[in-house]
Amino acid sequence: MKAIITGTTGQDGSHLADLLLEKGYKVVGTTRRVSVDNTERIKHLLNNENFELVSADITDGSSVMNVLQKHDDAVEFYNLAAQSHVAESFKQPGLTWDITGKGVLNILQTLIDLNMHHVKFYQASSSEMFGASFDTEEDIYKKIGTMEKYQDENTKFLPQSPYAIAKCAAHYMTRLFREGYGLHASAGILFNHEGPRRGETFVTRKITKWIGDFVKSGRSDNFPQLRLGNLEAFRDWGYAGDYVEGMWMMLQQDKADDYVICTGETHTIREFLDVAFKHVDIEDWSQHVVVDPKFYRPAEVDYLRGRNNKAKEKLGWTPKHSFQDLVKLMVDHDTK
Ligand code: NAP
Ligand code: G4F
């Protein structure tokens, strides 16, 4: 069994490569040309005889075609490549569109042009597509008098960033190639997922990395403060290692479909700060954190909380790590 992963050098790509290699797959991971070493997360795989790193950029259709022609015995294709940083997408909307939106069309069209219907395709869709949209649990409202908000596969999309708009286009394109061309193409609508391999400019890792550096400095009084933006947003945070299992499970189904992958719990950035600082015995973090408007976004996603009933029922997927486990795992990693 051979699988191709785009975005192998990223957080999820590296976890997925680990998972597939454990399952006995041969894995072909793509990398693009960058001016610094981008293989930090997959260093441990570079000498694995079942792992091959090949050059491709998903904005360059011919490079995608070369990979597919050379590896036409692949049975699964996971597209995890993206300009994945929401704040950056406001600064580079065109580039974000070219990679995160159009890049996906390049892959899907190449699969069709090469008549590779035997390849099952996974698209990394995102809870960010929901943006300002949510549904409410009327049944709970009737019981306890509060209206719980959530998003699932039936919630409409109301994207709030160039990134989310590009992801919506890619999501609908994946659906079109499934319905229109009969491709086994599934999209995982994944809510935020984190871990020690998370990029250092996403809020969770930015916090745990700062705590790690602060602790390693001997908790110096002169240590520069942690500068953050909006602390009031809610996110449904899970562990990346759990979420890549959901991706694999989707491609093991006879019929392609779309699935929400999430924990079902939501927490603010403040709550993340509470748990993270408490783990290094700091009860009051206010003197260490400065709210800097530089990190505010032109439009924000205020509330994300997923409902994973479909993934539980149809895939048998459940998250294994709680919010508390996740925060502690990241703080422990960064303090050591
Ligand atoms: P990530 O760490 O930022 O990784 C993104 C990967 O895409 C990197 O390997 C990057 O390569 C690669 N890439 C960027 N531009 C490319 C291009 N033009 N051609 C080929 N590869 C390119 O992101 P992640 O957190 O692992 O997320 C994986 C996917 O899931 C992304 O599509 C993301 O949008 C989506 N997603 C993530 C989350 C989350 O919470 N993590 C939630 C929902 C959806 P370099 O290493 O060279 O930069
Ligand atoms: O960690 P974030 O940058 O993640 P965001 O924007 O939710 O996007 C991540 O999750 C999406 C899934 O919903 C993925 F599709 C996407 O690729 C990415 O992985 O920001 C989370 C929240 C936001 O509300 C942001 O405004 O944290 C807030 N925040 C506050 N201070 C900050 C900061 N975010 C960042 N990156 N940096 C800050 O200093």
Coordinates of C-alpha atoms and ligand atoms in Angstrom, one line a residue:
M1 CA 0.0 0.0 0.0
K2 CA 1.4 3.4 -1.0
A3 CA 0.2 6.8 0.1
I4 CA 1.1 10.2 -1.0
I5 CA 1.0 13.1 1.5
T6 CA 1.4 16.8 0.5
G7 CA 2.4 18.9 3.5
T8 CA 4.5 16.1 5.1
T9 CA 6.8 18.6 6.6
G10 CA 4.0 20.2 8.6
Q11 CA 2.4 19.3 11.9
D12 CA -0.3 16.9 10.6
G13 CA 1.8 15.6 7.7
S14 CA 4.5 14.4 10.0
H15 CA 2.0 12.7 12.4
L16 CA 0.2 11.1 9.4
A17 CA 3.4 9.8 8.0
D18 CA 4.2 8.2 11.3
L19 CA 0.8 6.6 11.5
L20 CA 0.8 5.2 7.9
L21 CA 4.4 3.9 8.3
E22 CA 3.3 2.1 11.5
K23 CA 0.4 0.6 9.5
G24 CA 2.9 -0.8 6.9
Y25 CA 2.3 1.7 4.1
K26 CA 5.0 3.0 1.8
V27 CA 4.8 6.8 2.2
V28 CA 5.7 9.4 -0.4
G29 CA 5.9 12.8 1.1
T30 CA 6.2 16.1 -0.8
T31 CA 8.4 19.0 0.1
R32 CA 8.9 22.4 -1.6
R33 CA 11.9 24.5 -2.0
V34 CA 12.5 26.7 1.0
S35 CA 15.6 28.7 2.1
V36 CA 15.9 26.9 5.5
D37 CA 15.7 23.3 6.5
N38 CA 11.9 22.4 6.7
T39 CA 12.4 18.8 7.7
E40 CA 12.6 19.2 11.5
R41 CA 9.3 17.3 12.1
I42 CA 10.3 14.4 9.8
K43 CA 14.0 14.0 10.6
H44 CA 13.3 10.7 12.2
L45 CA 11.8 9.4 8.9
L46 CA 14.5 10.5 6.5
N47 CA 16.4 7.2 6.6
N48 CA 13.3 5.0 6.7
E49 CA 13.4 2.8 3.6
N50 CA 9.5 3.0 3.4
F51 CA 9.6 6.8 3.3
E52 CA 10.5 8.9 0.3
L53 CA 10.6 12.7 0.1
V54 CA 9.9 14.1 -3.3
S55 CA 9.8 17.7 -4.6
A56 CA 6.4 19.2 -5.5
D57 CA 4.6 22.5 -4.9
I58 CA 0.8 22.2 -5.3
T59 CA 0.6 25.6 -7.0
D60 CA 2.7 24.0 -9.8
G61 CA 0.4 21.5 -11.5
S62 CA 3.2 19.9 -13.5
S63 CA 5.1 19.0 -10.3
V64 CA 1.9 17.4 -9.0
M65 CA 1.5 15.5 -12.2
N66 CA 5.1 14.2 -12.1
V67 CA 4.6 12.8 -8.6
L68 CA 1.4 11.1 -9.6
Q69 CA 2.8 9.6 -12.8
K70 CA 5.9 8.3 -11.0
H71 CA 3.8 6.9 -8.1
D72 CA 0.7 5.7 -10.1
D73 CA 0.6 2.6 -7.7
A74 CA -0.5 4.9 -4.8
V75 CA -3.9 4.1 -3.4
E76 CA -4.4 7.1 -1.1
F77 CA -3.6 10.8 -1.5
Y78 CA -3.8 13.1 1.5
N79 CA -3.7 16.8 0.7
L80 CA -2.5 18.6 3.8
A81 CA -0.5 21.3 2.1
A82 CA -1.8 24.8 2.7
Q83 CA -0.8 28.4 3.6
S84 CA -2.5 27.5 6.9
H85 CA -2.0 30.6 9.0
V86 CA -5.2 32.6 9.3
A87 CA -3.7 35.9 10.3
E88 CA -1.1 35.6 7.5
S89 CA -3.9 35.1 5.0
F90 CA -5.1 38.7 5.6
K91 CA -1.5 39.9 4.6
Q92 CA -1.1 37.5 1.7
P93 CA -4.6 36.7 0.4
G94 CA -3.5 36.0 -3.2
L95 CA -0.8 33.5 -2.2
T96 CA -3.3 31.9 0.3
W97 CA -5.8 31.5 -2.5
D98 CA -3.2 30.1 -4.9
I99 CA -2.1 27.4 -2.5
T100 CA -5.0 26.7 -0.2
G101 CA -7.7 27.1 -2.8
K102 CA -6.4 26.7 -6.4
G103 CA -3.7 24.2 -5.4
V104 CA -6.4 21.7 -4.4
L105 CA -8.0 22.0 -7.9
N106 CA -4.6 21.3 -9.4
I107 CA -4.5 17.9 -7.6
L108 CA -8.1 16.9 -8.2
Q109 CA -7.9 17.8 -11.9
T110 CA -4.6 15.9 -12.3
L111 CA -6.2 12.8 -10.7
I112 CA -8.9 13.0 -13.3
D113 CA -6.6 13.8 -16.2
L114 CA -4.5 10.7 -15.4
N115 CA -7.6 8.6 -14.9
M116 CA -6.5 7.7 -11.4
H117 CA -10.0 6.8 -10.0
H118 CA -8.4 4.1 -7.9
V119 CA -6.8 6.7 -5.6
K120 CA -8.8 7.7 -2.6
F121 CA -8.3 11.5 -1.9
Y122 CA -8.4 13.3 1.4
Q123 CA -8.8 17.1 1.7
A124 CA -7.9 19.0 4.8
S125 CA -10.9 21.2 5.3
S126 CA -11.3 23.3 8.4
S127 CA -13.6 24.5 11.1
E128 CA -12.5 28.0 10.1
M129 CA -14.9 27.6 7.2
F130 CA -17.8 28.0 9.7
G131 CA -16.5 31.5 10.6
A132 CA -19.3 33.4 12.2
S133 CA -21.9 30.6 11.8
F134 CA -23.2 28.1 14.4
D135 CA -26.3 26.1 15.2
T136 CA -28.0 25.8 18.6
E137 CA -29.0 22.8 20.5
E138 CA -32.7 23.4 20.9
D139 CA -33.2 20.1 22.8
I140 CA -30.7 21.1 25.5
Y141 CA -32.3 24.6 25.6
K142 CA -35.6 23.0 26.5
K143 CA -34.0 21.0 29.3
I144 CA -31.7 23.5 31.0
G145 CA -32.6 26.9 29.6
T146 CA -29.3 27.8 28.0
M147 CA -28.7 27.6 24.3
E148 CA -25.5 25.7 23.5
K149 CA -23.8 26.6 20.2
Y150 CA -22.1 24.1 18.0
Q151 CA -21.0 23.3 14.4
D152 CA -21.4 20.1 12.5
E153 CA -21.6 18.8 8.9
N154 CA -25.0 20.5 8.4
T155 CA -23.9 24.0 9.7
K156 CA -23.7 26.6 7.0
F157 CA -20.3 28.2 6.2
L158 CA -19.8 31.9 6.9
P159 CA -16.0 32.3 6.3
Q160 CA -14.3 35.2 8.1
S161 CA -10.8 35.2 6.4
P162 CA -9.1 34.8 3.0
Y163 CA -7.9 31.4 4.4
A164 CA -11.4 30.3 5.2
I165 CA -12.7 31.4 1.8
A166 CA -10.0 29.4 0.0
K167 CA -10.7 26.4 2.2
C168 CA -14.5 26.7 1.4
A169 CA -13.6 26.7 -2.4
A170 CA -11.4 23.6 -2.0
H171 CA -14.1 21.9 0.1
Y172 CA -16.7 22.4 -2.5
M173 CA -14.3 21.4 -5.3
T174 CA -13.6 18.2 -3.4
R175 CA -17.4 17.5 -3.2
L176 CA -17.8 18.3 -6.9
F177 CA -15.1 15.9 -7.9
R178 CA -16.8 13.2 -5.7
E179 CA -20.3 13.9 -7.1
G180 CA -19.4 14.9 -10.6
Y181 CA -16.5 12.7 -11.5
G182 CA -17.0 9.7 -9.2
L183 CA -13.7 10.3 -7.4
H184 CA -13.4 8.8 -3.9
A185 CA -12.8 12.2 -2.4
S186 CA -13.5 13.0 1.3
A187 CA -13.0 16.1 3.3
G188 CA -12.3 16.2 7.0
I189 CA -13.6 19.3 8.7
L190 CA -11.1 19.4 11.4
F191 CA -11.3 21.7 14.4
N192 CA -8.1 23.2 15.9
H193 CA -5.6 20.5 16.8
E194 CA -2.3 21.0 18.4
G195 CA 0.7 19.3 20.0
P196 CA 4.5 19.7 20.4
R197 CA 4.9 19.8 16.6
R198 CA 2.5 22.8 16.2
G199 CA 4.0 25.8 14.5
E200 CA 5.3 28.3 16.9
T201 CA 3.2 31.2 15.7
F202 CA -0.2 29.5 16.4
V203 CA -1.6 30.7 19.7
T204 CA -1.3 27.5 21.8
R205 CA 2.3 26.8 20.9
K206 CA 3.2 30.5 21.1
I207 CA 2.1 30.3 24.8
T208 CA 3.7 27.0 25.7
K209 CA 7.0 27.9 23.9
W210 CA 7.1 31.2 25.9
I211 CA 6.4 29.3 29.1
G212 CA 9.2 26.8 28.2
D213 CA 11.7 29.6 27.5
F214 CA 10.7 31.5 30.6
V215 CA 11.1 28.4 32.9
K216 CA 14.5 27.6 31.2
S217 CA 15.7 31.1 31.8
G218 CA 15.3 30.5 35.5
R219 CA 12.1 32.6 35.6
S220 CA 14.1 35.7 35.1
D221 CA 12.4 39.0 36.1
N222 CA 13.8 40.6 32.9
F223 CA 12.3 38.0 30.6
P224 CA 10.3 39.8 27.8
Q225 CA 6.5 39.5 28.3
L226 CA 4.3 37.3 26.1
R227 CA 2.4 39.5 23.6
L228 CA -0.9 38.1 22.4
G229 CA -4.0 39.4 20.6
N230 CA -7.7 38.5 21.3
L231 CA -7.9 36.3 24.5
E232 CA -11.7 35.9 24.4
A233 CA -12.1 33.7 21.3
F234 CA -13.3 30.1 21.9
R235 CA -11.7 27.2 20.2
D236 CA -12.3 23.4 20.3
W237 CA -8.8 22.2 20.7
G238 CA -7.7 18.5 20.3
Y239 CA -4.5 16.6 19.9
A240 CA -3.1 16.4 16.3
G241 CA -2.0 12.7 16.8
D242 CA -5.6 11.7 17.5
Y243 CA -6.9 13.7 14.5
V244 CA -4.7 12.1 11.8
E245 CA -6.3 8.7 12.7
G246 CA -9.6 10.3 11.7
M247 CA -8.2 11.2 8.3
W248 CA -7.0 7.6 7.7
M249 CA -10.4 6.2 8.9
M250 CA -12.2 8.4 6.3
L251 CA -10.2 6.8 3.5
Q252 CA -11.0 3.3 4.7
Q253 CA -14.7 3.8 4.1
D254 CA -16.3 2.3 0.9
K255 CA -18.1 5.5 0.3
A256 CA -16.4 8.9 0.4
D257 CA -18.0 11.6 2.6
D258 CA -17.3 14.6 4.7
Y259 CA -16.8 14.4 8.5
V260 CA -16.3 16.8 11.4
I261 CA -13.4 15.9 13.7
C262 CA -13.4 17.7 17.0
T263 CA -13.6 17.1 20.8
G264 CA -17.0 18.8 21.4
E265 CA -15.5 21.0 24.2
T266 CA -14.6 24.7 23.8
H267 CA -12.3 26.9 25.7
T268 CA -11.1 30.5 25.5
I269 CA -7.4 31.6 25.1
R270 CA -7.7 32.8 28.7
E271 CA -8.6 29.3 29.8
F272 CA -5.6 27.9 27.9
L273 CA -3.4 30.4 29.6
D274 CA -4.9 29.4 33.0
V275 CA -4.1 25.7 32.6
A276 CA -0.7 26.2 31.0
F277 CA 0.6 28.6 33.6
K278 CA -0.8 26.6 36.4
H279 CA 1.1 23.6 35.2
V280 CA 4.3 25.5 36.0
D281 CA 2.9 26.7 39.3
I282 CA 2.0 30.2 38.2
E283 CA -1.6 31.0 39.4
D284 CA -1.7 34.6 38.2
W285 CA -0.2 35.1 34.7
S286 CA -1.4 38.7 34.2
Q287 CA 2.1 40.2 34.8
H288 CA 3.6 38.0 32.1
V289 CA 1.0 38.6 29.3
V290 CA 0.4 41.8 27.3
V291 CA -2.5 42.2 25.0
D292 CA -1.1 43.8 21.8
P293 CA -3.6 45.0 19.2
K294 CA -1.0 44.1 16.6
F295 CA -2.2 40.5 16.9
Y296 CA -5.9 41.4 16.4
R297 CA -7.4 40.3 13.0
P298 CA -9.5 42.4 10.7
A299 CA -12.3 39.8 11.3
E300 CA -12.3 37.2 14.0
V301 CA -13.9 33.8 14.5
D302 CA -15.4 34.2 18.0
Y303 CA -16.7 30.7 18.7
L304 CA -15.9 27.2 17.6
R305 CA -17.3 24.0 19.2
G306 CA -17.8 21.0 17.1
R307 CA -20.2 18.1 17.3
N308 CA -18.5 14.8 16.3
N309 CA -21.5 12.4 16.3
K310 CA -21.1 11.4 12.7
A311 CA -17.4 10.6 13.0
K312 CA -18.1 8.6 16.2
E313 CA -21.0 6.6 14.6
K314 CA -19.7 6.0 11.1
L315 CA -15.9 5.9 11.6
G316 CA -15.7 4.8 15.2
W317 CA -13.4 7.8 15.8
T318 CA -13.1 9.4 19.3
P319 CA -10.5 11.9 20.6
K320 CA -8.2 10.2 23.1
H321 CA -6.7 13.4 24.7
S322 CA -8.6 15.9 26.9
F323 CA -8.0 19.6 26.8
Q324 CA -6.1 19.4 30.1
D325 CA -3.9 16.5 28.7
L326 CA -3.2 18.5 25.6
V327 CA -2.1 21.7 27.4
K328 CA 0.1 19.7 29.8
L329 CA 1.7 17.6 27.0
M330 CA 2.7 20.8 25.2
V331 CA 4.0 22.6 28.3
D332 CA 6.0 19.5 29.4
H333 CA 7.5 19.3 25.9
D334 CA 8.5 23.0 25.8
T335 CA 9.9 23.1 29.4
K336 CA 12.2 20.2 28.7
Ligands
NAP1 P1 1.2 23.3 8.8 O1 2.0 22.8 9.9 O2 1.2 24.8 8.5 O3 1.7 22.5 7.5 C1 1.4 23.0 6.2 C2 2.2 22.2 5.2 O4 1.9 22.6 3.9 C3 3.7 22.3 5.3 O5 4.3 21.1 5.1 C4 4.1 23.3 4.2 O6 5.4 23.1 3.8 C5 3.1 22.8 3.2 N1 3.0 23.8 2.1 C6 2.7 25.1 2.2 N2 2.6 25.6 0.9 C7 2.8 24.6 0.1 C8 2.8 24.5 -1.4 N3 2.6 25.6 -2.1 N4 3.0 23.3 -1.9 C9 3.2 22.2 -1.2 N5 3.2 22.3 0.2 C10 3.0 23.4 0.8 O7 -0.3 22.9 8.9 P2 -1.0 21.8 9.8 O8 -1.4 22.3 11.1 O9 -0.2 20.6 9.7 O10 -2.3 21.5 8.9 C11 -2.4 20.6 7.9 C12 -3.6 20.9 7.0 O11 -4.8 20.9 7.7 C13 -3.5 22.3 6.3 O12 -4.1 22.2 5.1 C14 -4.4 23.1 7.3 O13 -4.9 24.3 6.6 C15 -5.4 22.1 7.7 N6 -6.1 22.3 9.0 C16 -5.3 22.4 10.1 C17 -5.9 22.5 11.3 C18 -5.1 22.6 12.6 O14 -5.7 23.0 13.6 N7 -3.9 22.3 12.6 C19 -7.3 22.5 11.4 C20 -8.1 22.4 10.2 C21 -7.4 22.2 9.0 P3 6.6 23.9 4.6 O15 7.0 23.0 5.7 O16 7.7 23.9 3.5 O17 6.2 25.2 5.0
G4F2 O1 -3.9 29.6 16.9 P1 -4.6 30.4 15.9 O2 -3.7 31.2 15.0 O3 -5.5 29.4 15.1 P2 -6.8 29.7 14.2 O4 -6.9 31.1 13.6 O5 -8.0 29.2 14.9 O6 -6.5 28.7 12.9 C1 -6.0 27.4 13.1 O7 -7.1 26.5 13.3 C2 -8.0 26.4 12.1 C3 -9.1 25.4 12.4 O8 -10.2 26.2 12.9 C4 -7.1 25.9 10.9 F1 -7.8 25.7 9.8 C5 -6.0 26.9 10.7 O9 -5.1 26.3 9.7 C6 -5.1 27.0 12.0 O10 -4.5 25.8 12.2 O11 -5.6 31.4 16.6 C7 -6.6 31.0 17.5 C8 -7.2 32.2 18.2 C9 -7.7 33.3 17.3 O12 -8.9 33.7 17.7 C10 -6.7 34.4 17.4 O13 -7.2 35.7 17.2 O14 -6.2 32.8 19.0 C11 -6.3 34.2 18.9 N1 -5.0 34.7 19.2 C12 -4.8 35.6 20.3 N2 -3.5 36.0 20.3 C13 -3.8 34.6 18.6 C14 -2.9 35.3 19.2 N3 -3.5 33.8 17.5 C15 -2.2 33.8 17.1 N4 -1.8 33.0 16.0 N5 -1.2 34.6 17.7 C16 -1.5 35.4 18.8 O15 -0.7 36.1 19.3

